[in-house]
Amino acid sequence: MTEPLKPETIAATHGVASDTAFGAVAPPLHLSSTYAFEGYERPGRYDYGRAGNPNRDMLGDTLAALEGGAGAIVTSSGMAAIDLILGQLSPADRVIAPHDCYGGTLRLLKARAARQQFQLTVVDLSDTAALGNALSEGAALVMVETPSNPLMRIVDIADIARRAKAAGALTAVDNTFLSPALQRPITLGADYVVHSTTKFLNGHSDVIGGAVVTARAEDAETLRAWSNVTGTAGSPFDAWLTLRGLRTLYARIEWQQATAGAVATFLKQQPQVTAVHYPGLADHPGHALAARQQQGFGAMLSFELAGGTDAIRRFCEAVRVLTLAESLGGVESLVAHPATMTHADMGADGRRMAGISDQLLRLSIGLEHVDDLIADIDQALAVASGKAVPLCRFEELADRENRLRATVHSSVDTAK
Ligand SMILES: *Cc1c(COP(=O)(O)O)cnc(C)c1O
């Protein structure tokens, strides 16, 4: 009996040395939009690039294997992946979506529901009774996102999928925040997994992409056909880059989540930090569930900073290792202010209902050394509280240059 390959091995090697033309070890990039027929009425494996492309298939097959799914469809963005699933619904169908799901997802759901393409019920999925009520009205699809953005709330995928199934609904889990390295929803009963591959899967902040992984082969075929009908496919180069990024997913995420845990612990000890939301902390409300459902606590966290808008502005402008930007999951650490950035579209009422305060900051932890990140956060907290003066732009550039030189010199010294 042959042992199945470990996911780390699949991520590192799927498609390696598979080139039959020249024996290229790194998979070649196939940009061609069209493919020669072998003869009259005899298409080859591929005919036209919208319908299929070797780079997209190689990425999709890798993702399907890592998620434990039967197939995967690679799309041009995470939103296109979600819309691919929504495209299967009819006007009488009901979608149940979490009140704290990704802002772009909620915007898409509301826009399509307003056009009567399906019915929409938005609920707090951690409220068992609310989900029960929504399911009792009849539902076709339950959408799940865990950990949630930006408060890292955890919901029970297996329980929701079981209850959805009993009510005749399919379950789609957005697994962007953890990736299959840390959570595998299909093994917990989900029918679809969706990804913004823009985030941890690609991991280098240089591609916008998405994917749907399906538990059943026939669903993959249906979605693949629909992707060809609507033309949502991602570009070959994006698929090539994403697979290149995915090669190191397991190594990256392990390092990133170890650092995230240390940053969360550091933040917890700071007097001007009034709350830290990280599932790895023992007092996080979802800690026990996350420990059971996930294979790690991930590299995303958020925290509340006292001192009003001034403190938030000073912190965001004082960071030097971290960058103030939206998105997440890359090798570089980012800080975002949800109320004015990622979650601005929700409006103040929407944010209040989702528990997102104006004092909340979200961190995506990358691959920098933990000491540099903590030192950066520490100095930004000092600036935020008015205990330190921020550097001006010239001082900042000089500081960066000096620190770079110091690093080079110290490594030369140790080499001697
Ligand atoms: C970014 C993101 C999306 C949307 O993906 P795009 O690639 O930006 O279209 C969907 N869900 C979650 C959780 C995300 O973080």
Short mmCIF file of N, CA and C and ligand atoms in Angstrom, two decimals, residues 76-82 101-105 145 147 149 174-177 194-199 207-210 327-328 362, ligand 1:
data_model
loop_
_atom_site.label_atom_id
_atom_site.label_comp_id
_atom_site.label_asym_id
_atom_site.label_seq_id
_atom_site.Cartn_x
_atom_site.Cartn_y
_atom_site.Cartn_z
N SER A 76 -10.15 34.75 -11.04
CA SER A 76 -9.34 35.96 -11.14
C SER A 76 -9.23 36.72 -9.82
N SER A 77 -10.06 36.39 -8.83
CA SER A 77 -9.99 37.04 -7.51
C SER A 77 -10.80 36.21 -6.52
N GLY A 78 -10.64 36.54 -5.25
CA GLY A 78 -11.47 35.89 -4.24
C GLY A 78 -12.94 36.20 -4.45
N MET A 79 -13.24 37.42 -4.83
CA MET A 79 -14.64 37.80 -5.08
C MET A 79 -15.22 36.99 -6.23
N ALA A 80 -14.43 36.77 -7.28
CA ALA A 80 -14.90 35.97 -8.42
C ALA A 80 -15.18 34.53 -7.98
N ALA A 81 -14.39 34.03 -7.04
CA ALA A 81 -14.60 32.67 -6.53
C ALA A 81 -15.94 32.59 -5.81
N ILE A 82 -16.22 33.58 -4.97
CA ILE A 82 -17.49 33.59 -4.23
C ILE A 82 -18.65 33.75 -5.21
N CYS A 101 -18.87 38.84 8.00
CA CYS A 101 -18.03 38.30 6.93
C CYS A 101 -17.24 39.42 6.25
N TYR A 102 -16.31 39.03 5.40
CA TYR A 102 -15.47 39.98 4.65
C TYR A 102 -16.36 41.04 4.00
N GLY A 103 -15.98 42.30 4.11
CA GLY A 103 -16.80 43.41 3.63
C GLY A 103 -17.18 43.27 2.16
N GLY A 104 -16.24 42.84 1.34
CA GLY A 104 -16.50 42.68 -0.08
C GLY A 104 -17.53 41.58 -0.34
N THR A 105 -17.51 40.55 0.50
CA THR A 105 -18.48 39.46 0.37
C THR A 105 -19.88 39.98 0.69
N GLU A 145 -17.26 32.00 7.64
CA GLU A 145 -15.92 32.58 7.61
C GLU A 145 -15.36 32.49 9.03
N PRO A 147 -11.40 32.02 11.14
CA PRO A 147 -11.69 33.13 12.04
C PRO A 147 -12.26 34.32 11.26
N ASN A 149 -13.04 38.33 10.31
CA ASN A 149 -12.22 39.52 10.06
C ASN A 149 -12.97 40.73 10.58
N ASP A 174 -15.15 30.21 3.71
CA ASP A 174 -14.06 31.06 3.26
C ASP A 174 -12.86 30.77 4.16
N ASN A 175 -11.84 30.10 3.59
CA ASN A 175 -10.69 29.63 4.38
C ASN A 175 -9.45 30.52 4.19
N THR A 176 -9.69 31.75 3.74
CA THR A 176 -8.60 32.66 3.40
C THR A 176 -7.68 32.95 4.59
N PHE A 177 -8.28 33.12 5.79
CA PHE A 177 -7.49 33.56 6.95
C PHE A 177 -6.53 32.50 7.48
N VAL A 194 -13.77 28.38 -0.25
CA VAL A 194 -13.35 29.46 -1.14
C VAL A 194 -12.10 30.13 -0.56
N HIS A 195 -11.29 30.63 -1.50
CA HIS A 195 -10.06 31.31 -1.11
C HIS A 195 -9.89 32.60 -1.88
N SER A 196 -9.40 33.60 -1.18
CA SER A 196 -8.71 34.67 -1.86
C SER A 196 -7.26 34.21 -1.85
N THR A 197 -6.78 33.72 -2.99
CA THR A 197 -5.38 33.24 -3.07
C THR A 197 -4.41 34.42 -3.01
N THR A 198 -4.98 35.63 -3.12
CA THR A 198 -4.24 36.88 -2.94
C THR A 198 -3.47 36.90 -1.61
N LYS A 199 -3.98 36.19 -0.61
CA LYS A 199 -3.49 36.32 0.76
C LYS A 199 -2.42 35.25 1.06
N VAL A 207 -0.19 39.14 -6.40
CA VAL A 207 -1.21 38.55 -7.27
C VAL A 207 -2.58 38.79 -6.65
N ILE A 208 -3.59 39.11 -7.47
CA ILE A 208 -4.98 39.03 -7.04
C ILE A 208 -5.53 37.76 -7.66
N GLY A 209 -6.07 36.87 -6.82
CA GLY A 209 -6.58 35.61 -7.35
C GLY A 209 -7.50 34.94 -6.36
N GLY A 210 -8.20 33.92 -6.84
CA GLY A 210 -9.11 33.19 -5.98
C GLY A 210 -9.28 31.76 -6.44
N SER A 327 -5.20 44.33 3.00
CA SER A 327 -4.78 42.98 2.61
C SER A 327 -3.99 42.31 3.74
N LEU A 328 -3.54 41.10 3.49
CA LEU A 328 -2.97 40.27 4.54
C LEU A 328 -2.30 39.05 3.94
N ARG A 362 -5.79 46.10 13.02
CA ARG A 362 -5.58 44.69 12.64
C ARG A 362 -4.15 44.50 12.15
C1 LIG B 1 -9.42 39.43 0.53
C2 LIG B 1 -10.54 38.54 0.93
C3 LIG B 1 -11.56 38.22 0.03
C4 LIG B 1 -11.63 38.80 -1.37
O1 LIG B 1 -10.56 38.36 -2.15
P1 LIG B 1 -9.95 39.22 -3.38
O2 LIG B 1 -8.86 38.34 -3.86
O3 LIG B 1 -9.51 40.53 -2.83
O4 LIG B 1 -11.06 39.38 -4.37
C5 LIG B 1 -12.55 37.34 0.45
N1 LIG B 1 -12.56 36.85 1.71
C6 LIG B 1 -11.61 37.15 2.60
C7 LIG B 1 -11.67 36.57 3.97
C8 LIG B 1 -10.57 38.00 2.25
O5 LIG B 1 -9.63 38.32 3.14
#
